[in-house]
Coordinates of C-alpha atoms and ligand atoms in Angstrom, one line a residue:
X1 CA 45.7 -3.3 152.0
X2 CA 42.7 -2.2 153.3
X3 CA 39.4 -0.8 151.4
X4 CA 39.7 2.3 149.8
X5 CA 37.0 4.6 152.0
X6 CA 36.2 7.5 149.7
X7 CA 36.6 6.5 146.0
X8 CA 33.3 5.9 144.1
X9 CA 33.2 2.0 143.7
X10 CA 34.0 0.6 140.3
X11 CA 37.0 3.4 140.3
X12 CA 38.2 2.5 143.5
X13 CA 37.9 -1.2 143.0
X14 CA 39.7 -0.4 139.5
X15 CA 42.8 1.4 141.4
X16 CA 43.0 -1.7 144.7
X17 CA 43.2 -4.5 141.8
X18 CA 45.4 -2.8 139.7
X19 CA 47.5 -2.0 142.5
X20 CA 47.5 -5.3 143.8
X21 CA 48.2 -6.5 140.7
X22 CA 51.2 -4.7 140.3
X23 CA 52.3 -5.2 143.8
X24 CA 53.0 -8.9 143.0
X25 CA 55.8 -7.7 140.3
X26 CA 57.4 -4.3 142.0
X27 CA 58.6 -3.2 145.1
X28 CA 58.0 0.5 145.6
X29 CA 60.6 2.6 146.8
X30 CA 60.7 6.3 148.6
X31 CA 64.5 8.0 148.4
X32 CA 66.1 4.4 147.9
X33 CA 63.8 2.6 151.1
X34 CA 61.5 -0.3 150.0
X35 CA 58.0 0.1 151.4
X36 CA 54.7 -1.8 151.6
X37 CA 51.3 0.5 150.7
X38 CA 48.5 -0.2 153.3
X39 CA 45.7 1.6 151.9
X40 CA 44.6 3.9 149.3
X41 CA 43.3 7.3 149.2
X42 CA 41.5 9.0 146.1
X43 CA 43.5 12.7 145.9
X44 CA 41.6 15.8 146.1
X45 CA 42.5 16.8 141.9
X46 CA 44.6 14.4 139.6
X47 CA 48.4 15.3 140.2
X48 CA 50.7 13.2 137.7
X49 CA 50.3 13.8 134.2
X50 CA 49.9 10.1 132.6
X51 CA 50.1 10.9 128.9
X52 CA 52.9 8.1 127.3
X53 CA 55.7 7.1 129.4
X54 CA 57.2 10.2 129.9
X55 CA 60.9 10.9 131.2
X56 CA 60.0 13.5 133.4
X57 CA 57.4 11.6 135.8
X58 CA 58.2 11.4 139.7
X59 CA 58.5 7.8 139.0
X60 CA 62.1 6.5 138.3
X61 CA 62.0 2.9 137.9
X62 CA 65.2 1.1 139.0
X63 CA 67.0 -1.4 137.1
X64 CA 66.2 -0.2 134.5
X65 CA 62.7 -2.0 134.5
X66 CA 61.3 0.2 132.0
X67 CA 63.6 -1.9 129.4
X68 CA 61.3 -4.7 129.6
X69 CA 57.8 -4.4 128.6
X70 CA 55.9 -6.3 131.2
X71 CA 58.1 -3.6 133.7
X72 CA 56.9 -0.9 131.3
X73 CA 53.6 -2.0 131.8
X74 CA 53.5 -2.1 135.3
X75 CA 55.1 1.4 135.2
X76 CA 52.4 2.8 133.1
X77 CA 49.4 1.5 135.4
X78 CA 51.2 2.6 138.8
X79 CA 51.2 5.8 136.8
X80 CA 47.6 5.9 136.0
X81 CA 46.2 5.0 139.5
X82 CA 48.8 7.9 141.1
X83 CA 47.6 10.2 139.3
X84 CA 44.3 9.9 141.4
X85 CA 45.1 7.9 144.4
X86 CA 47.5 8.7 147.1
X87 CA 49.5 5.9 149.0
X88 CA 49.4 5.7 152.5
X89 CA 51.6 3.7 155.0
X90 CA 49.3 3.4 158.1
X91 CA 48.3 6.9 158.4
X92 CA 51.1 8.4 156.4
X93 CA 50.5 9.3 152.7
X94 CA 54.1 8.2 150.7
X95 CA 54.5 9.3 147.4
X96 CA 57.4 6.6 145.8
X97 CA 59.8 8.1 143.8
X98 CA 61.1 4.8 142.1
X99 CA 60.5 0.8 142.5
X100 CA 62.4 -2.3 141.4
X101 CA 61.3 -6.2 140.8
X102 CA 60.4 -7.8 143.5
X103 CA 61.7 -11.3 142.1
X104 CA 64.0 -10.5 139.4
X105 CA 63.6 -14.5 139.2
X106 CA 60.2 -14.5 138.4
X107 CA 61.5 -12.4 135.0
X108 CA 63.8 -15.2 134.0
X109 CA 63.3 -17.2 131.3
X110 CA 64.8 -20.1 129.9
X111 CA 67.2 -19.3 127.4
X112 CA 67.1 -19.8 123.4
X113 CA 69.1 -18.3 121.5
X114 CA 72.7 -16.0 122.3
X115 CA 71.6 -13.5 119.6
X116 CA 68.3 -12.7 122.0
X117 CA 70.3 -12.4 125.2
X118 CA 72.4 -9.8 123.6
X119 CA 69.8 -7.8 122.2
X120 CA 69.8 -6.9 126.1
X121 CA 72.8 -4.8 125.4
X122 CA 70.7 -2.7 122.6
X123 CA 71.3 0.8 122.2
X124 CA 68.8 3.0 120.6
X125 CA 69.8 3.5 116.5
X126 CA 71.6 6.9 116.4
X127 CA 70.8 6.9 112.2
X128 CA 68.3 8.6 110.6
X129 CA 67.4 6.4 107.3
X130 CA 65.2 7.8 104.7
X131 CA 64.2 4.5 104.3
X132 CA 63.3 4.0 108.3
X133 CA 59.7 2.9 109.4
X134 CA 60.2 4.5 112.2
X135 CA 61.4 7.9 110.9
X136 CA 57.6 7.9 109.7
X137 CA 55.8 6.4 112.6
X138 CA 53.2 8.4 114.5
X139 CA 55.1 9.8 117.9
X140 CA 52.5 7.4 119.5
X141 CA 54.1 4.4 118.3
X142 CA 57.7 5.6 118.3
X143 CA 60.2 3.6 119.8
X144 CA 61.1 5.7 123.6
X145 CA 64.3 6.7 124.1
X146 CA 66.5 4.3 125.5
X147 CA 69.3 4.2 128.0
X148 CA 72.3 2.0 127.7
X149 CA 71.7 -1.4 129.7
X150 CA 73.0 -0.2 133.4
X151 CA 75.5 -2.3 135.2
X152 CA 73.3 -3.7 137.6
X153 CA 70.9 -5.3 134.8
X154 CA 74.1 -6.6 132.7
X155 CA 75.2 -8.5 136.4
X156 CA 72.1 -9.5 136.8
X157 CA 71.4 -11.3 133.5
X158 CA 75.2 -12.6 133.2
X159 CA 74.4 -14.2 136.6
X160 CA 70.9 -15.7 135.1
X161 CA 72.8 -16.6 132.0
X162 CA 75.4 -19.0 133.9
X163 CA 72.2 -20.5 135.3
X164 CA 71.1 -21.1 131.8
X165 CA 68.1 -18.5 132.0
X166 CA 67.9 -14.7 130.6
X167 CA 65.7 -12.2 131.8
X168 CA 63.5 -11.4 129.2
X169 CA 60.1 -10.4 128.4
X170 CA 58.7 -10.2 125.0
X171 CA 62.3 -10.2 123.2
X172 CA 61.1 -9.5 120.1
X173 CA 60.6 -5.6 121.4
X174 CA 64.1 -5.3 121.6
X175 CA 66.3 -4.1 118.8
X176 CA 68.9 -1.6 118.5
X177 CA 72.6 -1.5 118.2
X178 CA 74.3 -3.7 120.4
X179 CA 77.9 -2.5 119.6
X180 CA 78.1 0.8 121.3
X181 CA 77.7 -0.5 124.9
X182 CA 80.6 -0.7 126.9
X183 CA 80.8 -4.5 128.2
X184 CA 79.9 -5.5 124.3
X185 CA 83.4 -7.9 124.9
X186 CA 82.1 -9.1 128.5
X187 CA 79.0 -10.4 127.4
X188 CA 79.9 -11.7 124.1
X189 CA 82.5 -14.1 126.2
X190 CA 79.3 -14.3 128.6
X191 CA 76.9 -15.9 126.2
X192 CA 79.7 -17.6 124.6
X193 CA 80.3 -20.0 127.7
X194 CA 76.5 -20.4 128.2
X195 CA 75.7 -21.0 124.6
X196 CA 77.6 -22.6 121.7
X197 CA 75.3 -21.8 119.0
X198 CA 75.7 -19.3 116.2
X199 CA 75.7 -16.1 117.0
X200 CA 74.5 -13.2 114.2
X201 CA 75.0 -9.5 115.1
X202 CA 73.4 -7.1 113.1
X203 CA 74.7 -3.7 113.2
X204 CA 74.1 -0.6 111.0
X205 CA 77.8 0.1 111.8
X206 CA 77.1 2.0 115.6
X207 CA 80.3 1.5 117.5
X208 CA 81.7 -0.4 115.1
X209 CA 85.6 0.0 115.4
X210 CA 89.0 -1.6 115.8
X211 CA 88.5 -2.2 119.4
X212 CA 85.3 -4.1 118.4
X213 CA 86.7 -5.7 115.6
X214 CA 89.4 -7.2 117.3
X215 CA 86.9 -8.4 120.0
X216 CA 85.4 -10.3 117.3
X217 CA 88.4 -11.2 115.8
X218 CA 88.9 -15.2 114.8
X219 CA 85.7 -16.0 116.6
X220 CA 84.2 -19.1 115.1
X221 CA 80.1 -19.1 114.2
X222 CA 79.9 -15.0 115.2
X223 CA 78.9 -13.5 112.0
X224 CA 78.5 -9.6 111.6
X225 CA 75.6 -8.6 109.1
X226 CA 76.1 -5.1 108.5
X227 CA 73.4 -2.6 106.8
X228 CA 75.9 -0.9 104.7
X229 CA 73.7 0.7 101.9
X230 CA 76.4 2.3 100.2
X231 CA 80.3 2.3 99.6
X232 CA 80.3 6.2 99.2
X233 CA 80.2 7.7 102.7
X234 CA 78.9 11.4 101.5
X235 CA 76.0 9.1 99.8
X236 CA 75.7 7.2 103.2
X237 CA 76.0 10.4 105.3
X238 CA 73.0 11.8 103.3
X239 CA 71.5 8.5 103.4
X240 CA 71.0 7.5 106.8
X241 CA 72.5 10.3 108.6
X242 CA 76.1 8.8 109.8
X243 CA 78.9 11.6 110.0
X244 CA 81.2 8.4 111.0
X245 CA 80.8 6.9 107.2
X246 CA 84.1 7.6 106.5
X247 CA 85.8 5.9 109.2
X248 CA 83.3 3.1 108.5
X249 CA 84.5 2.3 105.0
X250 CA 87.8 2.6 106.5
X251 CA 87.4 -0.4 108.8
X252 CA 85.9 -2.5 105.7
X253 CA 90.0 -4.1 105.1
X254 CA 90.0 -5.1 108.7
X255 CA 87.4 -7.1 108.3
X256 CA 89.3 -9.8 106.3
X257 CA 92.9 -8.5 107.6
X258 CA 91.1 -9.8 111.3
X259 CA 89.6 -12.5 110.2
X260 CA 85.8 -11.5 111.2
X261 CA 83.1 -13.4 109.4
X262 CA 80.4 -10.6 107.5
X263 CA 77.7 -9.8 105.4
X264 CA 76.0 -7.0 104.0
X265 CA 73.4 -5.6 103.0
X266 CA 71.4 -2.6 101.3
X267 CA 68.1 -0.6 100.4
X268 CA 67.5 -0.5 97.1
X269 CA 66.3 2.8 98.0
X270 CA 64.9 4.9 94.6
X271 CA 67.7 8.0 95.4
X272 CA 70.3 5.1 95.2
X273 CA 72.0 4.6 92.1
X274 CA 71.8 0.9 90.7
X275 CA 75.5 1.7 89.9
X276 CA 76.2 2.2 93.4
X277 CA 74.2 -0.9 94.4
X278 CA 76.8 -2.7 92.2
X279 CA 79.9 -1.3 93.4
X280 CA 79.2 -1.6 97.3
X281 CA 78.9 -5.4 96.5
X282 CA 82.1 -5.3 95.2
X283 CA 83.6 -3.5 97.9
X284 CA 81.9 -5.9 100.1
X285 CA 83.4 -8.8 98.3
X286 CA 86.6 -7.4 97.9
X287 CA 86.9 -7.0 101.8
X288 CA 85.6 -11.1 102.4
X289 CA 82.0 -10.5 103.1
X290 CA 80.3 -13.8 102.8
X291 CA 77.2 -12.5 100.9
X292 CA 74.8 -9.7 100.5
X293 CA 71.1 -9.4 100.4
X294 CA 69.8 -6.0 98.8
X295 CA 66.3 -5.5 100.5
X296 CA 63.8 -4.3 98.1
X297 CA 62.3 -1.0 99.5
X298 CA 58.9 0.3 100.7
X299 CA 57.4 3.1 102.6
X300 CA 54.7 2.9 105.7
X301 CA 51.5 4.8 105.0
X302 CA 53.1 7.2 108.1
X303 CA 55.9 8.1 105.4
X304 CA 54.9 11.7 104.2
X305 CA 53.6 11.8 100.7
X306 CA 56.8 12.9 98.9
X307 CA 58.5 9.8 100.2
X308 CA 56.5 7.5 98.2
X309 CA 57.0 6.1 95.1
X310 CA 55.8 3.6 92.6
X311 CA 57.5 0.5 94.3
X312 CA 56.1 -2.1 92.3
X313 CA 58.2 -0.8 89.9
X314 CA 61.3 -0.1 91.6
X315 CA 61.1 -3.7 92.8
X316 CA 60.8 -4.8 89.1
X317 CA 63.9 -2.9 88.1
X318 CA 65.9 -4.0 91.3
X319 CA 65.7 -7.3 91.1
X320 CA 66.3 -7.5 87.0
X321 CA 69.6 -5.7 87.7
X322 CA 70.6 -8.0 90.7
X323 CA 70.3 -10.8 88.7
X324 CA 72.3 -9.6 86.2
X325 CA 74.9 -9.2 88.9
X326 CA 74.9 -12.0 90.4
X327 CA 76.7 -13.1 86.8
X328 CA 79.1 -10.6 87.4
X329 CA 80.3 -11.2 91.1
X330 CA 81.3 -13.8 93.1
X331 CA 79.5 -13.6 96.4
X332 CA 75.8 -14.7 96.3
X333 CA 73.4 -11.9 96.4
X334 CA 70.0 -12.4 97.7
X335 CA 66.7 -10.2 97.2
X336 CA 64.8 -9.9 100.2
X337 CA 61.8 -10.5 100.2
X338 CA 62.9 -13.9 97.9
X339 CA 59.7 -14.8 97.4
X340 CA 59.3 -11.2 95.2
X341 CA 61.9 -13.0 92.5
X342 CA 60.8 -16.6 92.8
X343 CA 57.3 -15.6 92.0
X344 CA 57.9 -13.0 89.0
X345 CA 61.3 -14.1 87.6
X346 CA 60.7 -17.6 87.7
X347 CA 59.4 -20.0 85.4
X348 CA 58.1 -21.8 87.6
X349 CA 57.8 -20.3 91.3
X350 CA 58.2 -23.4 92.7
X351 CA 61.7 -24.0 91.3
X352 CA 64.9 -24.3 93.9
X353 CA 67.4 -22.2 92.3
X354 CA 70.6 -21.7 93.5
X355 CA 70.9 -18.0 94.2
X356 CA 75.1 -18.5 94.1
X357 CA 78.0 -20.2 96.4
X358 CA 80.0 -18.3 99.1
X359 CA 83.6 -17.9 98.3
X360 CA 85.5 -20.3 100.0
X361 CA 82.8 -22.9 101.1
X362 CA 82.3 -26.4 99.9
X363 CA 79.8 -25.4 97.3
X364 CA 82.3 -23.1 95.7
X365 CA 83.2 -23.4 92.2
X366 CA 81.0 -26.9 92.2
X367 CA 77.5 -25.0 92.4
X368 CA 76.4 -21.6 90.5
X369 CA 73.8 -19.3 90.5
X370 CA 70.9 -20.0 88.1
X371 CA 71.2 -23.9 89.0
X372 CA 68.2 -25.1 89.5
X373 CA 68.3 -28.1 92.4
X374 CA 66.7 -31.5 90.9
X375 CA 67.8 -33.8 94.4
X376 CA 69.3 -33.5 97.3
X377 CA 71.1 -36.3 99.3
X378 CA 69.1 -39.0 96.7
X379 CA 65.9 -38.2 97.3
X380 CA 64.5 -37.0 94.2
X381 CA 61.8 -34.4 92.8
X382 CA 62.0 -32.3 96.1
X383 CA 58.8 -30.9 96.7
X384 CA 59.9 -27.4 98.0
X385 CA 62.8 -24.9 98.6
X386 CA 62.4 -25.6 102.3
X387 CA 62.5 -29.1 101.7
X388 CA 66.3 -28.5 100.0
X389 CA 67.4 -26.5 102.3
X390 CA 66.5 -28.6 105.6
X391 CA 67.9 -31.5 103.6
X392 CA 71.4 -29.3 103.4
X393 CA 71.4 -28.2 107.1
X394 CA 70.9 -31.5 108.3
X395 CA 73.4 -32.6 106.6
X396 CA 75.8 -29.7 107.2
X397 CA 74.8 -30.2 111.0
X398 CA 75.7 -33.8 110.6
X399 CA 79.2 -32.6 109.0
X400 CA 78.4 -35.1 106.8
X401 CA 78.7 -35.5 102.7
X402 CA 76.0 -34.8 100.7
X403 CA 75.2 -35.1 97.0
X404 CA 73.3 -32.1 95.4
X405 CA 72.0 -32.9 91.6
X406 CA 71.0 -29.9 89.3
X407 CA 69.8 -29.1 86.3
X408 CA 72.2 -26.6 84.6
X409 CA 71.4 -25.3 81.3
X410 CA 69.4 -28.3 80.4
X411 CA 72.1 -31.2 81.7
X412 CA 71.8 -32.7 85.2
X413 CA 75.2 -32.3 86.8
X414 CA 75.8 -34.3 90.3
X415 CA 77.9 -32.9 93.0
X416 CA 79.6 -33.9 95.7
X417 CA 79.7 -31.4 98.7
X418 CA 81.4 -32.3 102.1
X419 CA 81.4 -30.4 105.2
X420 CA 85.5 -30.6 105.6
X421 CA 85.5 -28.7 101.9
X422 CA 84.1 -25.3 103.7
X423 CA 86.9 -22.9 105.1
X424 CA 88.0 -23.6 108.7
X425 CA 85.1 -21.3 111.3
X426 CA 82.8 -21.2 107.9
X427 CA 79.6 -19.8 110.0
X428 CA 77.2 -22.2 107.5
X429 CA 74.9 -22.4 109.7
X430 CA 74.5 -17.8 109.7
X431 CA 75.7 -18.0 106.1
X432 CA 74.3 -20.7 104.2
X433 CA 75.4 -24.8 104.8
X434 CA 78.0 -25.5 102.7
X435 CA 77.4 -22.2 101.5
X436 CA 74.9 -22.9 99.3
X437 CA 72.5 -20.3 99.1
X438 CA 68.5 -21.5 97.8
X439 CA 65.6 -19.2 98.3
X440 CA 63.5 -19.8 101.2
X441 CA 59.6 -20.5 100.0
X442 CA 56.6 -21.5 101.4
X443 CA 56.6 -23.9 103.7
X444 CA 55.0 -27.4 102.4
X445 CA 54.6 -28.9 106.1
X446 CA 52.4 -25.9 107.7
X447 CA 50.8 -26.3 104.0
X448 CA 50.2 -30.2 105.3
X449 CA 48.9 -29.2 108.5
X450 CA 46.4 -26.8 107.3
X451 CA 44.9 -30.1 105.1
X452 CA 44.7 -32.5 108.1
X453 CA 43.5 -29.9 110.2
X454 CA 40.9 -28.8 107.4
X455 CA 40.5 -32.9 107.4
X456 CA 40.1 -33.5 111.2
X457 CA 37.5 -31.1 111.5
X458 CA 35.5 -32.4 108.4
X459 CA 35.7 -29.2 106.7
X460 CA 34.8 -29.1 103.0
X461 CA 36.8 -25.5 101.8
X462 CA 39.3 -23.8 103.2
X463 CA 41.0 -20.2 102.5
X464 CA 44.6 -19.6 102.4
X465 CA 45.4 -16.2 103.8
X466 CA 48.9 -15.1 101.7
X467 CA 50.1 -12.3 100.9
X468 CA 50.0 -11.4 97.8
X469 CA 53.6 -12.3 97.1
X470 CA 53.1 -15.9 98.1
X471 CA 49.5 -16.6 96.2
X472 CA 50.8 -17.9 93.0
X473 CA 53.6 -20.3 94.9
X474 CA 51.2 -21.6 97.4
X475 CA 48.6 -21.9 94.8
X476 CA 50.7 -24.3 93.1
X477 CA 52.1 -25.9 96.0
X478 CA 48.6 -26.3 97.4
X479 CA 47.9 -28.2 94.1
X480 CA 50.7 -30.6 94.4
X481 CA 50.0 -31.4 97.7
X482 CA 46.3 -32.1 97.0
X483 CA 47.4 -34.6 93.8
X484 CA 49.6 -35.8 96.8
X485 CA 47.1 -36.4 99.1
X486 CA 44.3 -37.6 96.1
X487 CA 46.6 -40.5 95.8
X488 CA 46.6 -41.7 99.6
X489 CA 42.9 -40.8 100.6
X490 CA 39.6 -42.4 99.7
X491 CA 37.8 -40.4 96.7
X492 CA 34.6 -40.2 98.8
X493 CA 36.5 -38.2 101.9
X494 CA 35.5 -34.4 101.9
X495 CA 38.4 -32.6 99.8
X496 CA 39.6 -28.7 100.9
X497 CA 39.5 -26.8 98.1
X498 CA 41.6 -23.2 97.2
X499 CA 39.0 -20.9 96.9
Ligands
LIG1 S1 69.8 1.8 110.6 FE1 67.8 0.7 110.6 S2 66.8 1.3 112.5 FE2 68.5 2.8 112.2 S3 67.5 4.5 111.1 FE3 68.4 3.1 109.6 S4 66.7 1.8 109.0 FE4 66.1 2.8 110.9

């Protein structure tokens, strides 16, 4: 490309780099034909309104680019310099009316996990939750509207997939409903072939239906976790908006009837009735859901000022009646966020207690919730909930034995858990291994790298940066691990200290 002739420099020079820049990742298009840009040419007035990525620009990217956010991107700033620069081809000005990757290779990544590579199939959320963020973000920072993942993107990454890469860009952007879209069966056998690792679906219930069902049907380590909210449908319909709650509920008996592995979940949201809390976990367990995790609710600052409410109390009442419940059901049911009940309920915050045993695994009738874990696999006085828990997956992994002690009511009680125990396709690894379910804590080993980092560098105080949640847990777990460490070092080294 050649230097732009009449564009005041620093502009100009702006527009050629960017340009170039984005040259390297698209090929512009005119009516369907590639074409190569030779030059630049500042227009006589701004002509393409630049404002947010919007629909109705002359620019339709093809495969579907804008789905990824680098593409976006690259969109955006092709945007921004033709609204002031016109594209010429020799002499010719060409206005593009689309583009598409130039290496759809370079996009390909290696891939990690099957749950990421079909979030590519993600349709935009058709509910409208009370609850949502994103019902109270600004229109700024709303999510765009989305089409369904075309054809020619779901060939192209099924392709990559067999190749043991995905096309991806920052994944984590990608959320949605993956249900709905029509080749939903085609890629779940896809990723299935590529990837034998446990696959979780989340779903708020979009295109959930027999057809789907029986596509996940007796499908070992697939585990749906669905955002029920409520067994009434008129209270889900007002809820979040679904005029298809009906049906839904009707498709709970399937779920054990087909032999599809589930959980479920809810808001405690403050218009929800604990009652009704109680009796969708019921209705969930009656229908085989493995376990359910009520999410303690809270509202964005976006969130207009009638939506808020005291949550702090809310949160109090929640989790006082879930633990009450979990006495009164068999499924385990978890508070998210956990670290909410470990650090007001418990005793000690720091204690691994046993939130309750899935139906059917090994830990059934052998573990119960309120057990608090002394040792796990013979190595006593666990220092952490994480600790526990990696202590169960390895050994679940291993499909080994392993031998969990507990205190329970005061007497330590051994048991005996083996792999073989849990029912055949038992997705421990999505549900819990050997279905014990702990609460997840702070993590002691990022805890131990902060100290020998803080020690490397000579440092003499450090600052833990927690929320607020976490400060009395890591407080105490810092102070374990500094008696830990008093123990090994020499007194005279420099000691961090919790501010
Ligand atoms: S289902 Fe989830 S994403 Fe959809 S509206 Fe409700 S909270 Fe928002």
């Amino acid at each position: 490309m050649s230097d732009v002739a009449s564009a005041p420099d620093r502009f100009a020079r702006w527009a050629r780099e960017s340009l170039r820049a984005v040259l390297m990742l698209i090929r512009l298009e005119r009516d369907g034909q590639a074409f190569e840009p030779t030059a630049l040419r500042e227009r006589a007035s701004p002509c393409v309104p630049v404002a947010g990525a919007r629909d109705d620009g002359p620019i339709r990217p093809s495969l579907s680019a804008r789905e990824e956010p680098e593409v976006h991107l690259a969109w955006l700033v092709l945007r921004s310099i033709l609204e002031h620069f016109e594209l010429l081809v020799g002499e010719a000005v060409v206005e593009p009316t689309g583009f598409s990757l130039r290496r759809s290779d370079d996009w390909a990544f290696e891939q990690d996990s099957p749950a990421a590579m079909l979030a590519a199939l993600a349709h935009p959320c058709p509910y409208r939750c009370a609850f949502c963020y994103e019902e109270g973000l600004p229109d700024a920072a709303r999510p765009k509207a989305r089409r369904p993942t075309s054809d020619s993107e779901l060939d192209l990454r099924m392709a990559l997939w067999r190749q043991g890469r995905d096309l991806a860009g920052f994944r984590g952007l990608r959320y949605g409903e993956i249900l709905p879209h029509p080749r939903f069966a085609e890629a779940l056998q896809a990723v299935r072939q590529v990837a034998d690792r446990p696959i979780p679906i989340a779903t708020a219930g979009a295109g959930l239906n027999e057809e789907k069902l029986r596509v996940l049907a007796g499908r070992p380590r697939v585990l749906v976790q669905l955002s029920l909210n409520t067994c009434d449908p008129a209270r889900r319909e007002r809820l979040m908006g679904d005029r298809q709650a009906a049906r839904l509920m009707q498709l709970l008996p399937r779920f054990r009837e087909l032999d599809v592995a589930w959980a479920a979940s809810a808001v405690a949201w403050p218009g929800l009735p604990f009652e009704d809390l109680a009796a969708t976990v019921r209705t969930a367990q009656e229908h085989g859901a493995l376990h359910f995790v009520v999410f303690l609710p809270s509202f964005s600052k976006y969130f207009p000022l009638e939506r808020a409410f005291d949550w702090e109390a809310r949160w109090r009442e929640a989790t006082a009646f879930v633990r009450d419940l979990r006495a009164k059901v068999r499924i385990p049911v978890r508070i998210a966020p956990d670290s909410w009940e470990a650090a007001r309920c418990f005793g000690d915050p720091l204690a691994i207690e046993v939130i309750g045993a899935t139906p059917g695994s090994a830990a059934d009738g052998r573990l119960c919730a309120g057990d608090r874990v002394l040792a796990v696999a013979g190595a006593p006085a666990l220092p952490s909930r994480p600790a526990a828990s990696r202590a169960l997956e390895e050994a679940w992994r291993e499909g080994s034995e392993v031998v969990v002690r507990v205190d329970r009511g005061g007497k330590s009680v051994e048991v005996r858990l083996s792999a073989g125990d849990a029912a055949p396709g038992h997705p421990g690894e999505l549900d819990a291994p050997f279905g014990v379910h702990l609460y997840d804590g702070p993590d002691e080993r990022n805890l131990a790298r902060g100290v020998g980092l803080l020690r490397f560098a000579g440092a003499r105080r450090g600052w833990m940066l927690s929320a607020r949640l976490l400060a009395k847990p890591y407080e105490l777990l810092w102070d374990r691990l500094q008696g830990a460490n008093a123990q090994k070092e020499d007194a005279r080294d420099p000691q961090p200290a919790f501010p």
